[in-house]
XYZ file of C-alpha atoms in Angstrom:
731
model
C -0.955 -28.093 -23.068
C -2.277 -27.354 -19.294
C 1.519 -26.718 -18.113
C 2.746 -24.912 -20.934
C 0.534 -22.365 -20.718
C 0.308 -22.888 -16.657
C 4.783 -21.245 -17.114
C 3.732 -19.014 -19.990
C 1.702 -17.319 -17.474
C 4.038 -16.809 -14.870
C 7.156 -15.851 -17.288
C 4.751 -13.286 -18.885
C 3.792 -12.499 -14.752
C 7.113 -11.635 -13.781
C 8.485 -9.741 -16.814
C 5.481 -7.131 -17.437
C 6.249 -4.940 -15.129
C 6.721 -1.286 -16.791
C 7.603 -0.216 -13.376
C 10.188 -1.901 -12.637
C 11.782 -1.134 -16.754
C 11.046 2.538 -16.222
C 9.419 2.998 -19.059
C 5.765 4.508 -19.803
C 3.872 2.557 -21.105
C -0.093 2.991 -23.125
C -3.734 2.145 -21.423
C -6.037 0.117 -23.210
C -9.226 1.873 -24.680
C -11.811 3.293 -22.295
C -15.714 4.099 -23.154
C -15.401 7.377 -20.526
C -15.250 10.173 -23.044
C -13.157 12.631 -20.404
C -10.647 10.128 -20.469
C -7.456 9.683 -22.550
C -6.592 6.598 -23.337
C -2.943 7.639 -24.820
C -1.914 9.343 -21.881
C 1.165 7.325 -19.688
C -0.032 5.573 -16.877
C 3.421 6.520 -15.189
C 5.067 9.448 -15.782
C 8.196 9.672 -14.466
C 8.700 13.776 -14.477
C 5.605 13.347 -12.078
C 7.259 11.023 -10.690
C 10.417 12.730 -9.581
C 8.682 15.036 -7.811
C 6.537 12.785 -5.891
C 9.396 10.483 -4.128
C 10.799 13.180 -2.263
C 7.694 11.836 -0.305
C 8.057 8.326 1.391
C 4.298 6.558 0.803
C 4.418 4.238 3.179
C 6.215 4.105 6.488
C 6.655 1.351 9.114
C 6.225 4.122 11.737
C 3.334 5.453 10.350
C 0.062 5.355 12.581
C -3.147 3.532 11.257
C -5.996 4.914 8.798
C -9.268 5.693 10.521
C -12.551 4.545 9.460
C -13.366 8.190 8.086
C -9.938 7.852 6.766
C -8.737 4.585 5.234
C -5.830 5.811 3.369
C -2.151 5.444 5.550
C -1.527 8.777 7.426
C 2.209 8.664 6.103
C 1.127 8.969 2.653
C 1.764 12.765 0.866
C 0.061 14.742 -1.683
C 1.645 17.713 -1.386
C 4.202 16.936 -4.354
C 1.220 16.386 -6.751
C 0.302 19.518 -8.894
C -2.354 16.829 -10.907
C -4.526 14.295 -9.552
C -3.705 11.782 -12.426
C -0.437 11.945 -11.397
C -0.888 10.722 -7.350
C -1.905 6.729 -8.225
C 0.887 5.833 -10.179
C 3.622 7.065 -8.411
C 1.819 5.771 -5.431
C 1.968 1.715 -6.702
C 5.457 2.448 -7.585
C 6.611 3.732 -4.866
C 4.956 0.331 -3.073
C 7.445 -1.435 -5.987
C 10.217 0.402 -5.062
C 9.519 -0.604 -1.554
C 9.060 -4.242 -1.800
C 11.774 -4.624 -4.280
C 14.523 -2.850 -1.394
C 13.958 -5.692 0.556
C 16.484 -8.367 -0.085
C 15.023 -11.077 2.030
C 11.969 -12.978 2.018
C 11.306 -12.792 6.264
C 11.566 -8.971 5.457
C 9.137 -8.378 2.356
C 6.714 -11.263 4.931
C 7.009 -9.694 7.974
C 6.231 -5.657 6.462
C 3.323 -7.225 5.086
C 2.416 -8.812 8.521
C 2.941 -5.082 9.846
C 0.358 -3.330 7.660
C -2.141 -6.280 8.274
C -1.988 -4.734 11.184
C -2.857 -1.452 9.936
C -6.284 -2.822 8.321
C -9.276 -1.754 10.305
C -11.370 -4.571 10.708
C -14.441 -4.864 8.714
C -17.917 -5.308 10.364
C -20.195 -8.624 10.579
C -22.481 -6.629 8.768
C -19.354 -6.247 5.250
C -17.975 -9.313 5.819
C -21.002 -11.284 3.447
C -21.273 -13.206 0.500
C -21.898 -10.211 -1.537
C -18.477 -8.811 -0.429
C -16.569 -11.682 -1.542
C -13.679 -11.752 -3.960
C -13.229 -14.885 -5.842
C -10.717 -16.737 -6.248
C -8.784 -15.906 -2.976
C -7.190 -19.080 -1.232
C -7.989 -17.297 1.863
C -11.851 -15.101 2.586
C -11.181 -11.954 1.416
C -14.436 -8.816 1.400
C -14.043 -5.673 -0.531
C -16.590 -2.926 0.088
C -16.181 -0.598 -2.906
C -18.310 2.986 -3.225
C -18.184 6.335 -5.111
C -18.236 9.242 -3.085
C -19.515 12.775 -3.805
C -16.419 14.331 -5.913
C -16.407 11.057 -7.923
C -14.184 9.343 -5.825
C -14.012 5.709 -5.432
C -13.682 4.807 -1.733
C -12.451 1.164 -1.223
C -12.394 -1.175 2.092
C -11.407 -4.534 2.333
C -10.512 -7.354 5.412
C -9.435 -11.417 5.234
C -9.334 -14.139 7.622
C -5.853 -14.474 6.719
C -2.777 -11.901 8.083
C -0.911 -12.205 5.290
C -3.920 -11.162 2.639
C -4.763 -8.557 4.937
C -1.366 -7.358 4.206
C -1.796 -6.977 0.414
C -5.668 -5.817 0.876
C -3.574 -2.948 2.640
C -1.332 -1.750 -0.079
C -4.338 -2.327 -2.520
C -6.826 0.244 -0.524
C -3.924 2.606 0.408
C -3.238 2.824 -3.677
C -6.614 3.183 -5.048
C -8.978 3.962 -2.174
C -9.434 8.248 -3.260
C -8.336 8.099 -7.055
C -10.731 8.807 -9.831
C -12.536 6.021 -11.250
C -10.706 6.847 -14.519
C -7.374 6.015 -12.887
C -8.484 2.926 -11.011
C -9.956 1.524 -14.774
C -6.428 2.636 -16.242
C -4.320 0.096 -14.289
C -3.327 -3.014 -15.946
C -3.364 -6.781 -14.065
C 0.293 -7.211 -15.211
C 1.227 -3.764 -13.822
C 0.964 -5.615 -10.483
C 3.323 -8.549 -11.530
C 6.103 -6.710 -9.259
C 4.055 -7.270 -6.485
C 4.249 -10.852 -5.918
C 6.809 -9.919 -3.513
C 8.796 -12.724 -4.367
C 6.486 -14.503 -2.031
C 6.653 -18.721 -2.279
C 3.780 -19.145 -4.379
C 2.792 -21.233 -7.414
C -0.551 -20.717 -9.685
C -2.872 -21.308 -6.506
C -1.204 -19.000 -4.172
C -1.953 -16.442 -1.915
C 0.428 -14.504 -4.261
C -2.511 -13.680 -6.486
C -4.641 -12.084 -4.217
C -3.072 -8.989 -5.125
C -4.918 -9.817 -8.862
C -7.784 -10.956 -8.118
C -8.585 -7.881 -5.387
C -7.383 -5.398 -7.847
C -10.122 -7.276 -10.590
C -13.100 -6.894 -7.832
C -11.990 -3.590 -7.519
C -11.860 -2.496 -11.084
C -15.290 -4.326 -11.787
C -17.127 -2.729 -8.713
C -15.325 0.907 -10.048
C -17.482 -0.135 -13.819
C -20.535 -1.006 -12.294
C -20.395 1.991 -9.898
C -20.318 4.370 -13.042
C -22.921 2.881 -15.068
C -25.402 3.049 -11.960
C -24.119 6.786 -11.624
C -24.349 7.902 -15.232
C -27.829 5.602 -15.406
C -26.377 3.734 -17.959
C -28.499 0.272 -18.457
C -26.549 -2.324 -17.009
C -25.651 -5.632 -19.268
C -28.127 -8.755 -18.997
C -26.835 -11.530 -17.180
C -25.608 -14.559 -18.587
C -28.012 -17.788 -18.045
C -26.368 -20.038 -15.426
C -27.121 -22.913 -13.533
C -26.285 -23.678 -9.904
C -25.364 -26.595 -8.319
C -25.095 -26.763 -4.612
C -25.198 -30.445 -2.075
C -28.824 -29.898 -2.047
C -30.238 -29.683 -5.762
C -30.188 -27.307 -8.333
C -31.329 -24.497 -9.473
C -31.562 -22.420 -12.321
C -31.477 -19.267 -13.882
C -32.954 -18.285 -17.407
C -34.677 -20.805 -19.148
C -31.991 -22.198 -21.121
C -30.621 -23.306 -17.763
C -33.532 -24.200 -16.967
C -33.616 -26.723 -20.349
C -30.142 -28.123 -20.046
C -31.322 -28.918 -15.757
C -34.335 -30.325 -16.702
C -32.818 -33.536 -17.993
C -29.909 -34.174 -15.611
C -32.247 -36.324 -13.563
C -33.901 -38.178 -16.344
C -37.039 -40.599 -16.586
C -36.455 -43.673 -14.663
C -38.642 -45.616 -17.204
C -36.367 -44.231 -20.091
C -33.729 -45.374 -18.231
C -34.533 -48.651 -17.168
C -35.733 -48.783 -20.475
C -32.075 -48.359 -22.318
C -30.321 -50.471 -19.806
C -32.799 -53.856 -19.975
C -32.029 -53.262 -24.182
C -27.973 -52.572 -23.492
C -28.176 -55.850 -21.760
C -29.924 -58.360 -23.780
C -28.364 -57.294 -26.465
C -24.663 -57.041 -25.475
C -24.771 -53.073 -26.778
C -21.558 -50.712 -25.834
C -22.326 -46.761 -25.784
C -19.751 -44.026 -26.420
C -20.958 -40.533 -26.930
C -19.017 -37.205 -26.882
C -18.738 -34.499 -24.203
C -20.857 -32.227 -26.440
C -24.408 -34.868 -26.469
C -27.876 -32.998 -26.093
C -28.813 -32.966 -22.216
C -31.756 -35.373 -22.432
C -29.868 -37.671 -23.746
C -26.598 -37.418 -21.198
C -29.043 -37.685 -18.772
C -30.276 -40.912 -19.741
C -26.715 -42.313 -20.253
C -25.741 -40.757 -16.828
C -27.907 -42.598 -15.006
C -27.453 -45.540 -16.620
C -24.182 -46.141 -16.401
C -24.718 -47.049 -12.766
C -26.543 -50.364 -14.713
C -24.215 -51.348 -17.245
C -21.120 -50.647 -17.446
C -20.323 -50.489 -21.046
C -21.561 -46.516 -21.486
C -19.067 -43.904 -22.015
C -18.853 -40.187 -22.065
C -15.508 -38.559 -23.092
C -13.712 -36.425 -25.893
C -13.526 -37.246 -29.269
C -10.470 -39.823 -29.282
C -11.222 -41.322 -26.235
C -14.189 -43.081 -28.320
C -12.687 -44.833 -30.639
C -10.143 -46.680 -27.840
C -13.001 -46.826 -25.673
C -14.973 -48.950 -28.076
C -12.057 -51.638 -28.333
C -12.271 -52.183 -24.433
C -16.317 -52.795 -24.960
C -15.349 -54.829 -27.506
C -13.207 -57.430 -25.797
C -15.678 -57.322 -23.087
C -18.194 -58.718 -25.240
C -19.866 -55.907 -26.803
C -21.762 -56.999 -30.065
C -22.549 -53.577 -31.204
C -21.225 -50.051 -30.513
C -23.757 -47.110 -31.304
C -21.283 -44.024 -31.443
C -22.987 -40.912 -29.925
C -20.995 -38.106 -32.651
C -20.142 -36.430 -35.928
C -19.825 -38.418 -38.867
C -16.330 -38.547 -38.622
C -16.270 -40.143 -35.472
C -18.393 -43.232 -36.117
C -15.609 -43.616 -38.651
C -13.197 -43.549 -36.819
C -14.505 -46.027 -33.906
C -15.734 -48.261 -36.775
C -11.788 -47.899 -38.499
C -10.038 -48.210 -35.139
C -12.506 -51.911 -34.683
C -11.604 -53.250 -37.896
C -7.711 -52.327 -37.214
C -7.791 -53.978 -33.636
C -9.759 -57.317 -35.422
C -12.957 -56.441 -34.049
C -14.642 -56.198 -37.946
C -17.782 -58.107 -36.844
C -18.941 -55.814 -34.442
C -21.180 -53.574 -35.601
C -21.087 -50.131 -35.352
C -23.791 -47.439 -35.696
C -24.488 -44.060 -35.845
C -27.912 -41.718 -34.568
C -29.207 -40.510 -37.754
C -30.133 -41.617 -41.152
C -28.624 -38.514 -42.140
C -25.149 -37.181 -42.636
C -24.006 -35.997 -39.315
C -21.134 -33.349 -40.442
C -18.757 -31.063 -38.625
C -17.974 -27.828 -39.873
C -14.113 -28.100 -38.497
C -13.722 -31.429 -40.388
C -15.599 -30.061 -43.923
C -12.869 -27.743 -43.374
C -10.671 -29.595 -44.278
C -11.960 -31.888 -46.684
C -11.846 -28.773 -49.214
C -9.846 -28.116 -52.580
C -8.670 -25.157 -50.787
C -7.171 -27.429 -47.656
C -5.380 -29.419 -50.072
C -3.492 -26.616 -51.727
C -2.599 -25.750 -48.228
C -0.719 -28.233 -47.762
C 0.194 -28.870 -51.754
C 2.365 -25.832 -50.925
C 3.784 -27.579 -47.429
C 5.213 -30.690 -49.879
C 7.002 -27.950 -51.968
C 8.669 -27.005 -48.713
C 10.529 -29.852 -47.008
C 11.454 -30.898 -44.201
C 7.276 -30.332 -43.456
C 5.480 -31.764 -41.356
C 1.625 -32.318 -40.796
C -0.159 -32.050 -37.852
C -3.757 -32.363 -37.658
C -6.309 -31.978 -35.372
C -8.226 -35.230 -34.291
C -11.725 -33.678 -35.877
C -11.414 -34.604 -38.986
C -12.514 -37.240 -41.027
C -10.463 -39.886 -41.925
C -10.523 -40.094 -45.508
C -9.332 -36.256 -44.986
C -6.161 -37.676 -43.261
C -5.339 -40.539 -45.660
C -5.349 -37.877 -48.315
C -3.318 -35.532 -46.176
C -1.111 -38.143 -45.273
C -0.098 -38.856 -48.976
C 0.333 -35.040 -49.461
C 2.659 -34.626 -45.858
C 4.163 -36.670 -43.523
C 1.068 -36.020 -40.964
C 0.489 -36.920 -37.207
C -2.818 -36.328 -35.259
C -3.259 -34.205 -32.646
C -5.866 -33.600 -29.786
C -6.391 -30.214 -27.803
C -4.318 -31.539 -24.731
C -1.235 -32.474 -26.355
C -0.415 -30.048 -30.009
C 1.766 -28.049 -28.443
C 4.049 -30.904 -26.876
C 4.056 -32.126 -30.199
C 4.877 -29.374 -32.199
C 7.866 -28.954 -29.543
C 8.796 -32.028 -29.677
C 8.939 -32.465 -33.427
C 10.872 -29.529 -33.658
C 13.081 -31.011 -31.498
C 13.680 -34.188 -33.241
C 14.202 -32.875 -36.922
C 16.322 -30.030 -37.802
C 14.996 -27.062 -39.841
C 11.233 -28.418 -39.904
C 8.418 -26.717 -40.510
C 5.048 -27.534 -39.358
C 1.495 -26.965 -40.780
C -0.833 -27.060 -38.509
C -4.797 -27.278 -39.682
C -7.494 -26.952 -39.644
C -8.551 -25.133 -36.771
C -7.966 -21.265 -37.631
C -8.572 -20.079 -33.774
C -6.362 -22.969 -32.427
C -3.507 -22.141 -34.754
C -3.132 -18.510 -34.151
C -3.857 -19.351 -30.405
C -0.737 -22.125 -30.121
C 1.314 -19.551 -32.030
C 0.455 -16.836 -29.629
C 1.403 -19.192 -26.791
C 4.532 -19.662 -28.212
C 5.598 -16.675 -28.331
C 4.958 -16.027 -24.961
C 7.116 -19.139 -24.286
C 9.880 -17.321 -26.086
C 9.793 -14.290 -23.347
C 10.208 -16.984 -20.648
C 13.781 -17.571 -19.546
C 15.464 -21.254 -20.516
C 15.358 -22.498 -17.218
C 11.388 -21.850 -17.283
C 11.094 -23.603 -20.791
C 13.246 -26.232 -20.076
C 10.715 -27.173 -17.213
C 8.503 -27.164 -20.217
C 10.224 -29.374 -22.973
C 13.892 -29.835 -21.970
C 15.353 -29.958 -25.251
C 14.303 -26.062 -25.783
C 15.783 -22.769 -24.580
C 14.893 -19.084 -25.730
C 16.805 -19.765 -28.641
C 15.154 -22.581 -30.720
C 11.256 -21.775 -29.538
C 12.214 -17.728 -31.719
C 13.801 -19.581 -34.240
C 10.347 -22.223 -34.572
C 8.526 -19.298 -34.664
C 9.225 -18.551 -38.569
C 8.194 -21.796 -39.474
C 4.848 -22.775 -37.626
C 2.233 -22.197 -40.174
C -1.525 -22.665 -39.550
C -4.329 -22.587 -41.512
C -5.790 -19.768 -41.931
C -10.026 -20.820 -43.374
C -11.552 -23.405 -40.805
C -13.620 -23.129 -37.358
C -15.930 -24.678 -35.219
C -19.015 -22.982 -35.348
C -19.032 -23.427 -31.921
C -16.527 -21.854 -31.082
C -16.435 -19.222 -33.463
C -19.403 -18.230 -32.266
C -17.505 -16.717 -28.642
C -16.749 -13.323 -30.322
C -16.367 -9.417 -29.385
C -19.775 -9.200 -27.790
C -19.460 -12.289 -25.424
C -15.886 -11.128 -24.504
C -17.106 -7.484 -24.105
C -19.832 -9.058 -21.687
C -17.283 -11.354 -19.550
C -15.083 -8.473 -19.266
C -18.241 -5.804 -17.536
C -19.912 -8.643 -15.524
C -17.797 -11.868 -15.201
C -13.773 -10.773 -15.187
C -13.922 -11.684 -11.448
C -15.212 -15.147 -12.361
C -13.615 -18.207 -13.188
C -12.508 -18.418 -16.906
C -12.605 -21.854 -19.243
C -12.124 -21.687 -23.092
C -10.899 -24.312 -25.638
C -7.872 -23.741 -27.306
C -10.857 -23.411 -30.863
C -12.151 -20.115 -29.772
C -11.638 -17.046 -31.758
C -8.698 -14.358 -30.352
C -10.598 -11.766 -28.019
C -11.860 -15.035 -25.493
C -8.472 -17.262 -25.939
C -6.391 -13.801 -24.790
C -8.989 -12.947 -21.604
C -8.651 -16.916 -20.178
C -5.232 -16.597 -20.774
C -4.910 -13.130 -18.411
C -7.319 -15.431 -16.140
C -4.725 -17.984 -15.598
C -2.275 -15.865 -14.812
C -3.991 -14.774 -11.620
C -4.918 -18.762 -10.997
C -8.823 -18.124 -12.277
C -8.547 -19.877 -15.995
C -7.901 -22.581 -17.640
C -7.643 -22.914 -21.433
C -7.596 -26.518 -22.981
C -9.293 -29.068 -24.146
C -12.833 -30.335 -22.653
C -10.881 -32.653 -20.574
C -8.420 -29.952 -19.013
C -11.751 -28.023 -18.252
C -13.514 -30.383 -16.391
C -10.474 -30.833 -14.541
C -10.087 -27.221 -13.781
C -13.476 -27.246 -12.174
C -13.024 -29.952 -9.740
C -9.472 -29.112 -8.744
C -11.527 -25.861 -7.861
C -14.689 -27.215 -6.107
C -12.290 -29.231 -4.552
C -10.326 -26.603 -3.104
C -13.518 -24.472 -2.153
C -14.546 -28.350 -0.146
C -11.159 -28.431 1.611
C -10.655 -25.368 3.046
C -13.757 -25.609 4.666
C -16.037 -22.049 4.802
C -19.228 -20.609 2.339
C -18.464 -20.074 -0.780
C -19.626 -19.183 -4.075
C -17.915 -20.534 -7.129
C -18.645 -18.524 -10.645
C -17.597 -20.309 -13.543
C -18.293 -19.429 -17.044
C -18.584 -22.246 -19.676
C -16.315 -20.655 -22.848
C -17.094 -24.411 -24.632
C -19.985 -26.075 -25.708
C -22.969 -26.172 -23.231
C -23.001 -30.102 -23.869
C -19.870 -30.046 -21.203
C -22.657 -29.321 -18.575
C -23.666 -32.700 -17.573
C -20.346 -34.186 -17.058
C -19.675 -30.870 -15.307
C -22.559 -31.387 -12.973
C -22.076 -35.056 -12.225
C -18.480 -34.363 -11.549
C -19.515 -31.722 -9.170
C -22.320 -33.309 -7.232
C -20.157 -36.703 -7.179
C -17.515 -33.913 -4.727
C -20.040 -32.056 -2.577
C -22.195 -35.152 -1.735
C -18.959 -36.663 -0.327
C -18.212 -34.273 1.790
C -21.770 -33.455 3.699
C -20.755 -35.483 6.363
C -17.118 -33.985 6.131
C -17.953 -30.517 7.006
C -20.720 -27.853 7.479
C -20.047 -25.015 5.097
C -21.789 -24.276 1.754
C -20.501 -24.761 -1.722
C -22.331 -22.863 -4.839
C -20.938 -23.402 -7.774
C -22.185 -21.473 -10.584
C -21.958 -22.105 -14.157
C -22.159 -19.759 -17.044
C -23.582 -19.837 -20.496
C -21.964 -16.958 -22.144
C -24.911 -16.514 -24.710
C -25.406 -13.171 -27.052
C -28.107 -11.209 -26.037
C -29.348 -11.936 -30.178
C -29.933 -15.545 -28.665
C -31.678 -14.940 -25.666
C -35.574 -14.709 -25.239
C -37.315 -11.186 -24.954
C -39.665 -12.306 -22.410
C -40.368 -10.333 -19.056
C -40.708 -11.400 -15.798
C -44.872 -10.749 -15.954
C -44.801 -12.503 -18.907
C -43.513 -16.406 -16.779
C -44.573 -17.282 -13.608
C -41.476 -19.324 -13.173
C -39.270 -15.856 -13.671
C -37.987 -15.427 -9.771
C -35.064 -14.580 -7.747
C -32.563 -16.851 -6.139
C -31.076 -16.056 -3.225
C -28.133 -18.309 -1.957
C -27.122 -17.145 1.611
C -27.223 -12.873 1.038
C -26.795 -12.807 -2.558
C -30.174 -12.203 -4.882
C -29.412 -13.845 -7.980
C -32.082 -12.664 -9.721
C -33.722 -15.339 -12.762
C -33.187 -13.924 -15.897
C -35.447 -14.919 -19.389
C -33.376 -17.878 -21.336
C -32.646 -18.252 -24.799
C -34.761 -18.772 -27.445
C -36.108 -22.681 -28.649
C -33.857 -23.626 -26.308
C -30.952 -22.806 -29.050
C -27.888 -20.065 -27.856
C -26.439 -19.090 -31.645
C -25.816 -16.316 -32.714
C -23.313 -14.342 -35.360
C -22.647 -11.651 -32.833
C -21.417 -13.730 -30.455
C -22.037 -17.382 -27.946
C -23.495 -20.368 -29.199
C -24.084 -22.815 -26.428
C -24.785 -25.678 -28.263
C -24.099 -27.585 -31.711
C -26.794 -28.510 -34.066
C -24.438 -31.157 -35.242
C -24.455 -32.920 -32.136
C -27.977 -32.752 -31.571
C -28.812 -34.790 -34.153
C -28.285 -37.560 -31.925
C -31.797 -37.788 -29.934
C -32.663 -40.053 -27.086
C -35.536 -41.498 -29.731
C -32.644 -42.278 -32.280
C -31.017 -44.388 -29.683
C -33.582 -46.621 -28.911
C -34.383 -46.817 -32.428
C -31.600 -48.108 -33.251
C -30.940 -50.237 -30.275
C -34.282 -52.275 -30.610
C -34.192 -52.386 -34.378
C -30.623 -54.734 -33.185
C -29.464 -57.419 -34.748
C -33.327 -58.251 -36.619
C -33.711 -54.994 -38.510
C -29.940 -54.217 -39.165
C -31.484 -54.378 -43.218
C -33.897 -50.891 -41.937
C -30.638 -50.273 -40.402
C -28.550 -49.180 -43.211
C -28.179 -45.129 -43.102
C -27.759 -45.591 -39.742
C -24.586 -48.040 -40.064
C -21.004 -46.178 -39.965
C -19.454 -46.249 -43.388
C -16.739 -48.998 -43.660
C -14.241 -46.762 -46.512
C -13.645 -49.577 -49.336
C -12.399 -46.597 -51.808
C -8.776 -46.022 -51.954
C -6.515 -43.232 -51.705
C -4.353 -41.809 -54.832
C -1.886 -44.049 -54.765
C -3.923 -47.271 -54.215
C -3.921 -48.015 -50.358
C -7.196 -48.337 -48.293
C -8.108 -44.792 -47.125
C -8.950 -46.479 -43.292
C -5.524 -48.003 -43.327
C -3.876 -44.213 -44.443
C -5.940 -42.642 -41.861
C -5.327 -44.483 -39.647
C -1.346 -44.067 -39.697
C -1.670 -40.077 -38.681
C -3.816 -41.309 -35.233
C -1.128 -44.392 -34.755
C 1.724 -41.673 -35.122
C -0.019 -40.235 -32.329
C -0.509 -43.145 -29.769
C 3.012 -43.615 -30.531
C 3.841 -40.171 -29.080
C 1.892 -40.691 -26.164
C 3.233 -43.808 -24.901
C 6.606 -42.912 -25.727
C 7.076 -38.681 -26.014
C 8.956 -38.760 -29.057
C 7.490 -39.485 -32.976
C 8.023 -42.837 -34.025
C 11.346 -43.616 -36.350
C 8.833 -44.113 -39.812
C 7.400 -40.377 -39.028
C 10.665 -39.085 -38.601
C 11.724 -41.390 -42.098
C 8.945 -39.712 -43.874
C 9.873 -36.201 -42.907
C 13.569 -36.232 -43.689
C 13.020 -38.654 -46.766
C 9.852 -37.894 -48.534
C 10.196 -38.786 -52.209
C 11.554 -42.282 -51.099
C 9.123 -44.551 -50.221
C 8.088 -42.855 -47.293
C 4.309 -42.731 -46.232
C 2.877 -42.870 -49.962
C 4.105 -46.864 -50.526
C 3.454 -47.626 -46.699
C 1.239 -49.553 -45.198
C 0.069 -49.870 -41.447
C 2.013 -52.424 -39.406
């Protein structure tokens, strides 16, 4: 999934310059009542007048501290101030496009770096740092008395200083609405064709510009007397420990260093009774804190996403575990039970953490007549393949597979699964479900891939090109009424707040989030500042960015917006602490990693600073980070957007885990309600639900191992009425 998204973003960046196309484009809405969002940003008529004067000249003298614009910039040809900025930007693009050799473009940047005034040490401070650049970059922004933006910038890299000179030359002296009118894709052509991957100096154009826009918004709001957004709660990780901002973050942090007596109690009972634990990333922080600490003393504890849980349980059974406790929702324990049975470990007990049903809104959406009606329609349009998300019950997978040949997918492999299926089976129809947001996001991603070159598409999948991608779009269907309650609540309010306050931060988003959050993270990914994918993709992205900061060995503050369930925090903090700890002896730099929880204001505790003695400001370097009110009752869900935790996952408590472990094996009769269900029912075709429900999972495993759909599944799709899955059993 991640490679496909990366290439799609790369292509979108290269092909989206409306300047080079020579056509006007419209700008997104702005809240300024005097700002005309329908006015084209680039006016060719004004540009024709303006181009009679050169914008940047190698013979020009450098800007002074009083006038940071280069002296070669001329305003005389422009009669409207709103014409000036787009003309300067277009001329800058044209200048670099006119240099055919990469060495010439590089030399031009190095020359411009000599024209950029150095910032004094008093300005080269943490609060002026621009995040996401491979080199250190500092940016100062002010709003002068004439309501014009003034920018100054500097860097410890000469190439980056050249980038900064160009951006300051274009945007310094512009009106705020002019700065905010430009979009990041309008700078696409300013990559000047330097060699660079996603994480390279090429992204300086975008990251410095995004910081310019963020600071412009803040300065305008301050001058207009607008009340600023309250920041989201967050947790800051350093090599010396943790600092929580907000009561919700404090609650999360409290359990990262658990009670040693609880850890010892759990480890002792696990060892004595040979119990393994498989837990999902979204567990309660108290549980995850204890489990993470206990892993040092008992190897049969594993925290992962849902796909890996069942496979790990089989490994634990092979290692001698007699019981497996599953910390997750019910479909996870069902899958563990069925996979253990298929692997020959029927005698290994599997236990849930509640006597009550532990549901899942997404799995429930697929266990409805509406979803079966969706599949009935699919069965009447052969050849059809049902691609079902792993987060569904075994029963749903079984009933679905008898209606339409089915393969399971995850958020990490869904794109490759779909591409391979279309490549293997001519004229195929694919029916994805049940997650509506993921379905919409996948469709949007394929639309972006369709705009790439054949060569770029071949890097994603060797058997596809522009024509094949365009042809599959009408045959890709997704269910319209299924959502995860956690990711559903990353709504408009949260996205608006991220846009205002965290647009220059690293943005992470699970593939299940609504379209607004998906688009935001995809835009950030385009400039190396975001990731969209699975929980593992998010964790890996954060680890890679932290490792890059450590390799640079300079003071840095990395800010990550966590666009998924807050239970990920424990694994993130553990991974970051390991990285920072391993670097203690190898460098003297101070790296601060801030994890931000995007939560709706309706979910925030309305306490004031005076009402709590724990609310204090936190200072990191010269950056003041005020502690803010946290989330009411330790949760963070709101219908207006933003959900910090899943209420179903939080039914897996530490007390329940200890209760189950202590009562095994002799108290099994008292744990009947906790035992994972073993399906005894049969499908409509008289087959075992467990057997038929496992087959889509096995098809996915085959695909992961061989990178192609299994022959069985292909035959089921091509010959849907000739003894296909309806008469098959597992082999």
